[in-house]
XYZ file of C-alpha atoms in Angstrom:
778
model
C 17.477 44.794 -17.940
C 13.918 45.130 -16.324
C 14.441 42.915 -12.952
C 10.909 44.033 -11.192
C 7.944 41.414 -10.480
C 5.992 40.281 -12.834
C 3.016 39.657 -12.376
C 1.045 36.463 -12.943
C -2.234 36.573 -13.677
C -4.420 34.407 -12.264
C -5.894 31.274 -13.809
C -9.113 32.176 -14.255
C -8.305 34.943 -15.942
C -6.202 32.175 -18.478
C -8.475 31.658 -21.784
C -7.765 28.947 -24.467
C -8.969 28.272 -28.151
C -8.621 24.874 -29.546
C -10.278 24.301 -33.279
C -9.164 20.724 -34.116
C -12.190 17.739 -35.902
C -14.218 15.386 -33.677
C -11.707 12.845 -33.348
C -12.750 8.984 -32.372
C -9.636 5.901 -32.074
C -9.821 5.135 -36.595
C -10.304 8.915 -37.439
C -7.139 10.066 -34.813
C -4.841 7.308 -36.297
C -5.160 8.404 -39.846
C -4.278 11.496 -38.747
C -1.182 10.515 -36.653
C 0.880 7.546 -37.273
C 1.845 5.344 -34.505
C 5.910 4.932 -33.555
C 6.632 1.665 -34.438
C 7.899 -0.315 -32.143
C 11.119 -2.582 -32.202
C 10.512 -5.399 -29.513
C 14.230 -7.046 -28.248
C 14.947 -10.374 -28.487
C 15.813 -12.540 -25.773
C 19.297 -13.062 -27.130
C 19.812 -9.279 -27.387
C 19.040 -8.459 -23.645
C 21.432 -11.434 -22.628
C 23.727 -9.906 -25.108
C 23.261 -6.500 -23.871
C 23.432 -7.522 -19.813
C 25.720 -9.895 -19.984
C 28.729 -8.612 -21.921
C 31.684 -6.821 -20.558
C 34.361 -3.714 -21.018
C 36.254 -2.221 -19.220
C 33.781 1.437 -18.875
C 30.971 -0.640 -17.696
C 32.912 -2.796 -15.506
C 34.569 -0.364 -13.704
C 30.635 0.961 -13.238
C 29.787 -2.403 -11.682
C 32.507 -1.911 -9.272
C 31.932 1.645 -8.180
C 28.053 0.685 -7.691
C 28.888 -2.302 -5.714
C 31.603 -0.239 -3.736
C 30.093 3.203 -3.084
C 33.365 4.696 -0.990
C 34.836 4.771 -4.549
C 32.423 6.775 -6.079
C 32.744 9.223 -2.558
C 35.792 9.170 -1.272
C 37.945 10.445 -3.795
C 36.037 13.291 -3.410
C 36.436 14.167 -0.044
C 37.263 17.622 0.959
C 38.943 17.062 4.209
C 39.829 20.509 5.169
C 36.467 21.421 5.435
C 34.397 18.141 6.165
C 36.789 15.930 8.049
C 36.660 18.100 11.178
C 32.812 18.493 11.151
C 32.620 14.385 10.423
C 35.650 14.269 14.010
C 33.156 16.079 16.248
C 29.886 14.071 14.976
C 32.140 10.775 15.186
C 32.932 11.628 18.797
C 29.387 12.111 19.643
C 27.430 9.307 18.045
C 30.270 7.027 19.365
C 29.498 7.738 23.193
C 25.983 7.973 22.363
C 26.492 4.300 20.645
C 28.762 2.683 23.455
C 25.535 3.337 26.169
C 22.747 1.800 23.432
C 24.998 -0.697 22.742
C 24.579 -1.736 26.345
C 20.774 -0.871 26.872
C 19.452 -2.808 23.579
C 21.931 -5.664 23.797
C 19.087 -5.967 27.151
C 15.975 -6.318 24.682
C 18.166 -8.923 22.488
C 18.253 -10.921 25.847
C 22.145 -11.252 25.315
C 24.742 -10.270 27.908
C 25.613 -5.909 27.395
C 28.594 -6.563 26.146
C 27.380 -8.435 22.952
C 25.513 -4.688 22.187
C 28.562 -2.873 21.917
C 30.272 -5.665 19.596
C 26.827 -4.888 17.351
C 27.750 -1.582 17.876
C 31.314 -2.077 16.080
C 31.434 -4.551 13.625
C 28.059 -3.451 10.745
C 29.833 -0.547 10.612
C 33.269 -1.382 9.237
C 31.408 -2.893 6.329
C 28.557 -0.245 5.651
C 31.686 2.363 5.086
C 32.645 1.256 2.016
C 28.944 -0.806 0.427
C 26.461 1.341 2.130
C 24.776 4.510 -0.617
C 23.420 6.677 2.915
C 26.281 9.420 4.296
C 24.552 9.882 7.269
C 23.105 6.994 8.786
C 24.104 5.256 11.765
C 24.721 1.972 11.437
C 24.015 -0.619 14.952
C 21.068 -1.380 17.338
C 17.702 -0.150 16.929
C 15.458 -0.794 19.819
C 12.584 -2.510 17.697
C 14.806 -5.191 16.368
C 16.607 -5.489 19.364
C 13.490 -6.281 20.927
C 12.395 -8.865 17.816
C 15.382 -10.177 18.050
C 15.201 -11.092 21.951
C 11.863 -12.762 21.276
C 13.665 -15.509 19.162
C 16.475 -15.631 21.020
C 13.870 -16.616 24.021
C 11.674 -18.797 22.713
C 15.139 -21.049 21.534
C 16.795 -20.581 24.981
C 14.423 -19.973 27.511
C 15.137 -19.828 30.833
C 14.072 -23.245 31.236
C 15.629 -24.938 29.168
C 18.651 -24.713 31.164
C 17.589 -25.026 35.330
C 19.549 -27.271 36.999
C 19.085 -28.549 40.625
C 21.674 -26.805 43.467
C 21.664 -27.847 46.577
C 25.073 -26.738 48.384
C 23.376 -25.323 51.205
C 21.379 -28.626 52.014
C 18.338 -28.071 50.165
C 17.192 -29.210 46.311
C 16.507 -25.401 44.823
C 16.309 -25.170 41.214
C 18.630 -22.194 39.522
C 19.621 -21.513 36.194
C 23.113 -23.162 34.751
C 23.599 -19.030 33.378
C 27.388 -19.491 31.854
C 25.614 -22.190 29.421
C 22.101 -20.201 29.011
C 23.955 -17.086 27.663
C 27.126 -19.335 25.711
C 23.226 -20.803 23.899
C 21.516 -17.254 23.668
C 24.860 -15.517 21.895
C 24.931 -18.878 19.448
C 21.324 -17.959 18.328
C 21.744 -14.285 18.323
C 24.248 -14.995 15.783
C 23.187 -17.070 13.910
C 19.814 -15.301 13.022
C 21.682 -12.200 11.999
C 23.647 -14.368 9.375
C 20.539 -16.087 8.297
C 19.202 -12.049 7.778
C 22.177 -11.306 6.578
C 21.982 -14.392 3.604
C 17.914 -12.812 2.863
C 19.120 -9.148 2.540
C 21.682 -9.897 0.073
C 19.722 -12.477 -2.155
C 17.474 -10.238 -1.656
C 19.564 -7.142 -3.076
C 21.669 -9.567 -5.644
C 18.073 -10.133 -7.323
C 16.269 -6.312 -7.019
C 13.610 -6.897 -4.717
C 14.298 -3.380 -2.697
C 10.503 -2.330 -4.288
C 9.404 -5.482 -1.370
C 9.756 -2.308 1.649
C 6.971 0.146 -0.313
C 4.732 -2.253 0.460
C 5.318 -1.202 4.682
C 3.465 1.582 4.375
C 3.799 4.819 6.445
C 0.949 4.230 7.945
C 1.700 0.430 9.021
C 5.664 1.233 9.658
C 3.840 3.688 12.518
C 1.191 1.439 14.254
C 4.078 -1.789 14.000
C 6.580 0.875 15.638
C 4.516 2.316 18.442
C 3.358 -1.586 19.435
C 7.104 -2.067 19.506
C 7.992 0.834 21.289
C 4.871 0.164 23.919
C 6.572 -3.977 24.283
C 9.682 -2.503 24.632
C 9.177 0.029 27.474
C 6.871 -3.347 29.401
C 10.363 -5.436 29.050
C 12.810 -2.545 30.438
C 9.938 -1.973 33.071
C 10.276 -5.036 34.838
C 14.336 -4.528 34.424
C 13.821 -0.747 36.057
C 11.820 -2.780 38.942
C 13.588 -5.635 39.285
C 10.808 -7.733 39.393
C 10.601 -11.720 38.161
C 8.796 -13.003 35.271
C 8.920 -15.668 32.760
C 9.689 -15.375 29.542
C 6.633 -15.075 27.060
C 6.494 -15.544 23.742
C 3.996 -15.192 20.563
C 0.516 -14.735 20.861
C -0.946 -12.163 24.354
C 2.763 -12.636 25.696
C 2.957 -8.885 26.881
C -0.709 -9.624 27.893
C 1.103 -12.303 30.368
C 4.628 -10.114 31.063
C 2.335 -6.968 32.657
C 0.269 -10.071 35.512
C 3.415 -11.425 36.200
C 5.442 -7.512 37.029
C 1.821 -6.832 38.881
C 1.211 -10.138 40.448
C 5.475 -9.348 41.654
C 5.740 -6.049 42.255
C 5.608 -6.032 46.421
C 9.306 -8.104 45.404
C 10.514 -4.561 43.353
C 14.390 -3.254 44.001
C 13.891 -0.002 46.050
C 17.256 1.475 44.661
C 17.070 -0.253 41.089
C 13.777 1.717 40.597
C 15.026 5.464 42.330
C 17.867 4.773 39.782
C 15.990 4.282 36.902
C 13.550 6.804 37.926
C 16.045 9.412 38.366
C 17.674 8.054 34.592
C 14.732 8.453 33.045
C 13.822 11.993 34.537
C 16.830 13.242 33.696
C 17.411 11.840 30.202
C 14.125 13.761 28.746
C 14.560 16.877 30.895
C 17.856 17.029 29.074
C 16.383 15.536 25.610
C 14.072 18.249 25.773
C 16.259 21.367 26.488
C 18.316 19.652 23.030
C 15.478 19.540 21.566
C 14.928 23.213 22.385
C 18.055 24.887 21.723
C 19.645 23.138 19.031
C 20.981 26.074 17.252
C 22.426 27.399 19.906
C 23.946 24.103 21.175
C 27.067 23.496 18.800
C 27.505 19.421 20.250
C 24.061 18.389 22.029
C 24.619 17.508 25.773
C 25.719 13.373 25.849
C 23.038 13.009 28.687
C 23.459 9.122 28.449
C 27.506 9.089 28.958
C 26.906 11.095 31.774
C 23.933 9.645 33.590
C 25.944 5.925 33.110
C 29.684 7.813 34.865
C 27.646 8.860 37.560
C 25.414 5.784 37.901
C 28.569 3.421 37.725
C 30.542 5.736 40.243
C 27.437 5.863 42.646
C 27.413 2.029 41.950
C 30.398 0.929 42.435
C 31.230 4.025 45.711
C 27.927 2.132 47.665
C 28.072 -1.452 46.428
C 24.642 -1.610 45.143
C 24.700 -4.986 44.224
C 25.678 -6.354 47.453
C 24.140 -4.235 50.264
C 21.007 -4.240 47.924
C 21.008 -6.379 45.916
C 20.762 -4.369 42.962
C 21.157 -6.243 39.519
C 24.600 -5.114 37.530
C 25.541 -5.587 34.377
C 28.769 -7.767 36.290
C 30.982 -8.996 33.563
C 31.967 -7.004 30.170
C 34.562 -9.079 28.235
C 36.845 -7.186 27.118
C 38.806 -7.091 23.818
C 37.732 -9.247 20.412
C 36.202 -13.033 20.590
C 37.227 -15.317 18.206
C 34.523 -15.551 14.793
C 32.249 -18.264 15.481
C 30.434 -20.809 13.232
C 26.300 -19.919 12.559
C 24.346 -23.148 13.785
C 23.075 -24.124 10.720
C 20.366 -26.754 11.981
C 18.423 -23.681 13.805
C 17.351 -22.522 10.103
C 14.458 -23.828 10.355
C 13.337 -22.902 13.279
C 14.093 -19.232 13.181
C 13.277 -18.747 8.886
C 10.295 -16.671 9.201
C 10.923 -14.443 11.696
C 14.450 -13.814 10.516
C 12.729 -12.977 7.348
C 10.814 -10.689 8.995
C 12.708 -9.057 11.046
C 15.762 -8.090 7.700
C 12.175 -6.592 6.180
C 12.101 -4.386 8.972
C 15.802 -3.708 9.830
C 15.992 -2.442 6.314
C 12.681 -0.773 5.740
C 13.408 1.314 9.186
C 17.094 2.072 7.768
C 16.806 2.667 4.211
C 13.331 4.978 5.646
C 15.847 7.288 7.519
C 18.506 7.533 5.019
C 15.780 8.542 2.430
C 14.866 11.488 4.652
C 18.454 12.985 4.572
C 19.135 12.294 1.241
C 16.193 14.615 -0.051
C 17.470 16.411 2.939
C 21.055 16.671 1.594
C 20.377 16.460 -2.615
C 22.068 13.295 -2.704
C 19.573 9.782 -3.773
C 19.619 6.097 -1.668
C 19.597 3.595 -4.008
C 17.528 0.622 -2.067
C 19.001 -2.278 -3.447
C 22.258 -1.807 -2.470
C 21.009 -0.944 1.358
C 19.813 -4.288 1.026
C 23.483 -5.520 -0.132
C 25.191 -2.930 2.224
C 23.024 -4.512 5.530
C 23.121 -8.110 4.475
C 26.794 -8.924 4.302
C 26.796 -6.392 6.974
C 24.761 -8.497 9.111
C 27.046 -12.111 7.214
C 30.067 -9.977 8.939
C 28.556 -9.189 12.568
C 26.688 -12.476 12.376
C 29.538 -14.291 12.410
C 31.532 -11.939 15.348
C 28.294 -12.932 17.544
C 26.267 -9.498 16.805
C 22.422 -9.330 16.999
C 21.049 -7.594 13.377
C 21.910 -4.436 12.534
C 20.443 -1.533 11.360
C 20.581 2.544 12.450
C 17.952 4.224 15.644
C 16.585 7.370 14.675
C 18.388 9.329 17.856
C 21.815 7.709 16.957
C 21.229 8.799 13.432
C 19.892 12.134 14.616
C 22.518 12.903 16.217
C 25.105 12.782 13.414
C 23.318 14.733 11.429
C 22.891 17.268 13.823
C 26.781 17.293 15.106
C 28.036 18.438 11.550
C 28.565 15.040 10.147
C 28.773 14.611 6.594
C 29.927 11.401 5.334
C 30.655 7.586 6.581
C 33.911 9.246 8.043
C 31.668 9.853 10.707
C 31.069 6.378 11.318
C 33.574 5.025 11.405
C 34.840 7.273 14.289
C 31.856 5.991 16.454
C 33.437 2.914 15.673
C 36.899 3.751 16.511
C 34.918 5.473 20.138
C 32.727 1.863 20.595
C 36.583 0.049 20.338
C 37.676 1.982 23.070
C 35.080 0.642 25.307
C 35.573 -2.478 24.171
C 39.458 -2.539 24.570
C 40.227 -0.176 27.408
C 36.647 0.850 29.657
C 34.072 -2.487 29.349
C 35.167 -3.231 32.723
C 34.607 -0.188 34.068
C 30.804 -0.270 33.702
C 30.639 -3.953 35.274
C 29.057 -2.017 38.204
C 26.709 -0.321 36.133
C 23.030 -1.190 37.070
C 20.609 -3.100 34.355
C 17.842 -0.579 35.425
C 19.872 2.857 34.447
C 20.526 1.759 30.469
C 16.415 0.209 30.707
C 15.640 4.308 31.725
C 18.002 5.539 28.900
C 15.735 2.640 26.564
C 12.936 3.706 27.847
C 13.468 7.626 27.630
C 14.392 7.216 24.299
C 11.386 5.859 22.638
C 9.628 9.135 22.901
C 9.618 9.967 18.890
C 7.846 6.747 18.531
C 5.199 6.861 21.516
C 4.607 10.337 19.941
C 3.014 8.343 16.579
C 0.169 7.882 17.943
C -1.218 11.388 17.203
C -0.432 10.861 14.049
C -3.344 9.323 13.953
C -6.178 12.600 14.185
C -4.442 13.445 11.608
C -4.078 10.093 9.870
C -8.471 10.242 10.469
C -8.820 13.609 8.478
C -6.853 12.728 5.535
C -7.648 8.555 4.841
C -10.002 6.941 7.175
C -8.438 3.687 5.764
C -4.860 4.572 6.648
C -6.159 5.825 9.990
C -7.703 2.024 10.280
C -3.896 0.628 8.895
C -2.455 2.106 12.211
C -4.900 0.946 14.198
C -5.416 -2.219 13.426
C -1.509 -2.974 12.936
C -0.508 -1.333 16.419
C -3.128 -3.295 17.918
C -2.035 -6.368 16.524
C 1.241 -6.183 17.570
C 0.760 -5.672 20.696
C -1.570 -8.166 21.193
C -0.348 -11.175 18.332
C 3.399 -10.663 18.811
C 5.609 -8.416 16.459
C 6.134 -10.870 14.047
C 2.557 -11.863 13.500
C 1.338 -8.121 13.879
C 3.845 -7.246 10.976
C 2.125 -9.561 8.465
C -1.698 -9.363 9.937
C -0.625 -5.487 9.414
C 0.876 -6.141 5.620
C -2.521 -8.555 4.632
C -4.905 -5.650 6.569
C -3.272 -2.950 4.371
C -3.486 -5.052 0.738
C -7.192 -6.260 1.781
C -8.141 -2.326 1.988
C -7.033 -2.266 -1.309
C -8.076 -5.012 -3.262
C -11.512 -3.069 -1.378
C -10.821 -0.421 -2.492
C -10.655 -1.826 -6.014
C -13.463 -4.110 -5.518
C -15.993 -1.040 -4.799
C -14.162 1.953 -6.669
C -16.487 4.680 -7.810
C -18.543 5.104 -10.278
C -20.602 8.417 -11.148
C -22.349 10.514 -13.586
C -20.854 13.302 -15.912
C -22.147 16.818 -16.468
C -21.153 19.357 -18.592
C -20.062 23.046 -17.066
C -22.037 25.180 -19.540
C -19.191 26.418 -22.683
C -16.204 24.432 -21.411
C -15.759 21.001 -22.469
C -14.518 19.878 -18.647
C -16.845 16.785 -17.506
C -17.616 16.604 -13.531
C -19.866 14.817 -11.458
C -22.884 15.652 -10.665
C -23.115 15.056 -7.530
C -20.127 17.551 -6.532
C -21.219 20.388 -8.181
C -23.869 22.740 -9.049
C -24.742 24.153 -13.009
C -24.140 20.820 -14.145
C -25.727 20.121 -17.812
C -25.871 16.596 -18.534
C -26.847 16.126 -22.476
C -29.751 15.150 -23.538
C -30.646 11.783 -24.074
C -27.023 10.493 -23.012
C -26.000 9.917 -19.795
C -21.343 10.471 -19.313
C -20.480 7.403 -16.182
C -17.212 7.029 -15.121
C -15.522 4.133 -13.467
C -12.454 5.641 -11.418
C -10.837 1.767 -10.886
C -8.966 -0.660 -12.501
C -11.565 -3.132 -14.496
C -11.125 -6.870 -13.729
C -13.151 -9.681 -12.759
C -13.974 -8.735 -8.993
C -15.942 -5.336 -9.759
C -17.296 -6.083 -13.035
C -20.712 -6.889 -11.438
C -20.368 -3.292 -8.999
C -20.003 -1.698 -12.537
C -23.106 -3.152 -14.335
C -25.006 -2.249 -11.035
C -23.810 1.043 -11.308
C -24.721 1.236 -14.664
C -28.611 0.045 -13.827
C -28.581 2.265 -11.006
C -27.140 5.812 -12.631
C -29.498 5.139 -16.367
C -32.236 3.862 -14.119
C -33.115 0.835 -15.688
C -31.937 -2.975 -16.163
C -31.207 -3.097 -20.129
C -31.857 -6.922 -20.072
C -35.208 -6.931 -17.962
C -36.413 -4.014 -20.154
C -35.678 -5.860 -23.448
C -37.149 -8.585 -22.093
C -40.491 -6.737 -21.639
C -40.415 -5.460 -25.036
C -39.623 -8.901 -26.838
C -43.302 -10.053 -24.820
C -45.514 -6.823 -25.374
C -44.619 -7.544 -29.387
C -45.219 -10.920 -29.327
C -48.291 -10.215 -28.161
C -49.054 -8.199 -30.880
C -47.837 -9.902 -33.577
C -50.749 -12.293 -32.971
C -52.949 -9.623 -32.680
C -51.615 -8.104 -36.082
C -51.567 -11.117 -37.358
C -55.389 -11.515 -36.365
C -56.168 -7.945 -38.041
C -57.185 -6.400 -34.679
C -54.640 -4.143 -34.706
C -52.924 -1.584 -37.005
C -49.962 0.482 -36.424
C -50.212 4.654 -36.766
C -47.431 7.564 -36.245
C -48.762 7.724 -32.572
C -48.946 3.746 -31.883
C -50.746 0.371 -32.648
C -54.680 1.386 -32.893
C -57.691 -2.607 -33.007
C -60.029 -2.559 -35.149
C -63.467 -2.831 -33.465
C -66.185 -6.287 -33.498
C -63.411 -8.528 -33.008
C -62.614 -10.831 -30.983
C -58.586 -10.380 -29.253
C -57.751 -14.176 -29.525
C -54.017 -12.940 -29.828
C -54.236 -11.248 -25.762
C -52.199 -13.262 -23.602
C -52.231 -11.721 -19.975
C -48.887 -10.021 -18.298
C -47.405 -12.612 -16.035
C -44.869 -10.370 -14.438
C -47.075 -7.148 -13.878
C -45.156 -4.956 -11.676
C -46.381 -3.116 -8.396
C -46.470 0.767 -10.285
C -45.460 1.745 -6.563
C -42.268 -0.119 -6.921
C -41.811 1.029 -10.010
C -41.736 4.763 -9.087
C -39.851 4.114 -6.253
C -36.768 2.704 -8.364
C -36.766 5.391 -10.164
C -36.981 3.390 -13.366
C -36.745 6.421 -16.531
C -38.830 4.658 -18.751
C -41.635 5.870 -21.554
C -44.680 4.121 -23.189
C -46.151 3.903 -26.553
C -49.952 2.817 -25.239
C -51.294 0.283 -27.717
C -55.102 0.535 -27.006
C -57.226 -2.586 -27.868
C -61.244 -2.838 -27.979
C -62.022 -6.240 -26.584
C -65.736 -5.783 -27.753
C -66.426 -6.126 -23.633
C -66.505 -4.096 -21.021
C -63.818 -3.766 -19.717
C -60.514 -2.713 -21.482
C -57.310 -3.732 -21.112
C -53.893 -1.986 -21.768
C -50.451 -3.159 -23.820
C -48.083 -1.580 -22.788
C -44.342 -1.114 -24.649
C -41.511 0.419 -22.712
C -39.929 3.321 -24.436
C -35.928 4.215 -23.059
C -35.148 7.592 -21.738
C -31.689 8.022 -23.209
C -30.313 7.028 -26.348
C -26.542 7.256 -26.035
C -24.102 6.178 -22.787
C -20.761 7.586 -22.494
C -18.463 5.540 -20.573
C -14.972 7.399 -19.656
C -12.062 5.116 -18.880
C -10.280 8.183 -18.178
C -9.457 6.420 -14.542
C -8.836 2.955 -15.562
C -6.155 1.895 -16.164
C -5.668 -1.405 -16.564
C -8.988 -4.537 -17.493
C -8.307 -8.346 -17.858
C -10.038 -10.815 -19.915
C -13.529 -11.421 -18.012
C -13.868 -7.715 -17.429
C -13.954 -7.598 -21.037
C -15.938 -10.412 -21.929
C -18.554 -9.079 -19.807
C -18.332 -5.578 -20.848
C -19.023 -6.847 -24.517
C -22.792 -8.246 -23.001
C -23.061 -5.385 -21.646
C -22.957 -2.911 -24.626
C -24.758 -5.998 -26.424
C -27.561 -5.397 -23.852
C -27.729 -1.620 -24.497
C -27.741 -1.989 -28.393
C -30.810 -4.655 -28.368
C -33.256 -2.163 -26.059
C -31.805 0.752 -28.709
C -29.073 2.303 -26.478
C -25.898 3.119 -28.614
C -22.413 2.640 -26.222
C -19.140 5.226 -26.479
C -16.118 5.016 -24.946
C -13.896 7.971 -24.232
C -10.351 8.872 -22.831
C -9.363 4.751 -22.906
C -5.449 4.778 -22.585
C -3.911 2.963 -25.476
C -2.188 -0.704 -23.693
C -6.462 -0.778 -22.301
C -7.398 -0.542 -25.914
C -4.834 -3.383 -27.079
C -5.980 -4.869 -24.156
C -9.214 -5.170 -25.052
C -8.564 -5.692 -28.979
C -6.254 -8.833 -27.918
C -9.510 -10.248 -25.942
C -11.902 -10.308 -29.064
C -13.910 -7.681 -27.686
C -14.978 -6.270 -31.589
C -16.816 -7.735 -34.213
C -19.341 -6.360 -36.474
C -21.709 -5.438 -33.886
C -18.966 -3.286 -31.618
C -16.292 -1.795 -34.220
C -13.347 1.181 -32.947
C -15.590 4.032 -34.004
C -17.204 4.021 -30.960
C -13.877 4.644 -28.889
C -13.484 8.777 -28.684
C -9.949 10.587 -27.359
C -12.246 12.430 -24.791
C -15.591 12.505 -23.189
C -16.197 16.082 -25.016
C -15.156 14.198 -28.372
C -18.673 11.663 -28.410
C -20.632 14.416 -26.931
C -20.153 16.926 -29.881
C -20.396 12.909 -32.296
C -23.445 12.443 -30.375
C -24.867 15.660 -31.379
C -23.957 15.629 -34.852
C -26.076 12.530 -35.017
C -29.100 13.648 -33.496
C -29.107 16.915 -35.770
C -29.927 14.495 -39.085
C -32.628 12.397 -36.916
C -35.853 12.090 -38.624
C -37.743 11.286 -35.652
C -38.695 7.501 -37.100
C -38.940 5.188 -33.732
C -37.499 2.010 -33.848
C -40.069 -0.088 -32.102
C -43.057 1.505 -34.694
C -41.070 0.066 -37.126
C -40.470 -3.434 -35.959
C -44.762 -3.301 -35.683
C -44.974 -1.965 -38.940
C -42.294 -4.857 -40.104
C -44.676 -7.914 -38.408
C -47.675 -5.845 -40.202
C -46.139 -6.172 -43.628
C -44.310 -9.848 -43.044
C -46.342 -13.124 -44.138
C -44.769 -14.944 -41.750
C -44.298 -14.928 -37.691
C -41.328 -12.987 -36.338
C -39.026 -14.529 -34.002
C -38.463 -12.712 -30.626
C -36.478 -14.349 -27.996
C -35.818 -13.138 -23.940
C -32.563 -12.659 -22.653
C -31.423 -14.692 -19.323
C -29.103 -12.395 -17.486
C -27.534 -15.654 -16.215
C -26.874 -17.402 -19.526
C -25.095 -14.130 -20.292
C -22.941 -14.168 -17.568
C -22.339 -17.637 -17.911
C -21.451 -16.990 -21.284
C -19.641 -14.036 -20.593
C -17.299 -16.910 -18.302
C -17.735 -19.443 -20.870
C -15.806 -17.209 -23.179
C -12.491 -16.420 -20.749
C -12.216 -19.854 -20.242
C -11.966 -20.803 -23.531
C -9.034 -17.328 -24.366
C -7.714 -19.123 -21.344
C -7.248 -22.753 -22.785
C -5.647 -20.815 -26.003
């Protein structure tokens, strides 16, 4: 058997020949029978969805608890060692990140450990991703912190103290921390309810509206806000708590106003931590193929910094800000404060969507890499129950962190067994090691957070790439980033989402519409502005519309037609009607007669039928407007010194083909307006055709009463080339008759005056709209 390489000819050498009849819709339907579609009744659908069998019940249970699917297939001998190494590494990183991200959530650092432990337990049973590490994420933690600070600010717990004999306002930190814990736990509980409801009702598709450019701009703005919030901890300078519009600007102002109060011990510790973490992380990235396990630099730095702080007693000697208190063991479950739901409802929804979007996007990256699927709706349920469970134990909202997930995957993690092992490491810290970290400086934790923001800040370099690929996406990125910085994360996310939807509306509102030409010797038609050597069929214009057609862009479609064909059908018809009305008067007086070349008047009589043309247009304007009309001149002898001409315009095209191949939807207003356009064209003897119309669009046009005795199904063709061949075939048998001259001859023979009416474009648009309203009323 030959195993040599097969030479595949390039596409330019491949040729094919098709021999078939020209198809319009009626002839195609005659030759090809449609399948009969049986519509299921509501009763049948209910019966199908609500019926229960043992097999279906087992499938539902496995879908709700994915662990039942993958755990029996787990290869303990092959995978467990990898999951063990991965779980230990991820647990060490998760412990430190939990402590650090608690500062962003504005709760005591010990509750960051709870947030790194409890959500993993439920996700193990319910999640569909095998690689994400569940727990806090800096952007989500910051969003939680903004809500917590708005509900429980320091000013709300200010009390008057006089222990030294002087009245001084101090903060009741015990009451403040208790209130903030209650707010964060209640917020997590409400987020869980929202996520669970969205998952049950299968609304996982909502994350599709958070496009990559929008998420990129939002997370970069969030990274900037995280940096500012942690930089003040590195400096250990006092600032007020701000929320809402321009809060980040006010915080920066306070930092620089109080920068003289910087704690040098905290600043040095923070800078050293930041430099060491960044350098070692860079080494881990460059030599990840060499290192079996990345260097756990956060753990090493934390241990060293805690030892130095404890040995030198930095808090007592230099007033360094330290963690101070980390609760040992677990606290009893809390009851969420339902009265807060009305205040935090909108924030809970936005935080829940962002947390879900981050987790699913990261999960799908690794699912694609390792060839399995992540179920978006099940992820909503998994994170919803995880946040419900975590909220009951005073945790703040859980999602996943990119750096932590990267550690879990890169160290060989295969399944969520690694996640459970990482939770075990966090459990050890909660039960036994928490108090050992009490001397740790907060500036060290803040520097660890800042060092983990590199990936999000580096997203700024996506802007030039997006600008080259799609300027709209670049605009969405920049707008969302700026809005999130200045308006706050919640409002900025909403503003970015609305801006993204507005760009879609603008692109649909103003789609491209161009003329097509034929590639000689083929059935291919391309835009005449994009390619050379294209041929436009004589007397035929081919127009392609590249979007759905609806009430918002139908007027733009009308204007595009006028621009491409070079005339306004309504104005042409009205001008012809006025000229014919004058000619009729002259003919009735016997002063004009029609010949093969036009209408020539008899001499020697007065032309009483002449009426001055009040709508004479500037010929220069007509030339500048590129109005492609020909004129049949009718010369009149006035028996006077100055001859006067009456011109009847003649359009240079006889057919227009509309390529509907890229129109996927159409509404009733567009159908009504399209019908008016077609009738306007037919009045001036231009035949309209439609090519490549989808079956759904054709059915919608039929249901909207597009067809009548004038507009029939036979104007619809399967392809543009079918329509062109049909027109060329008709023109072969064209006998050279002129419809205008026919009308003039008819006036000569008629004894009764013929009626000519002019068209008001406004009236036609109103008729189309009234027709649409009548159809809606019925």
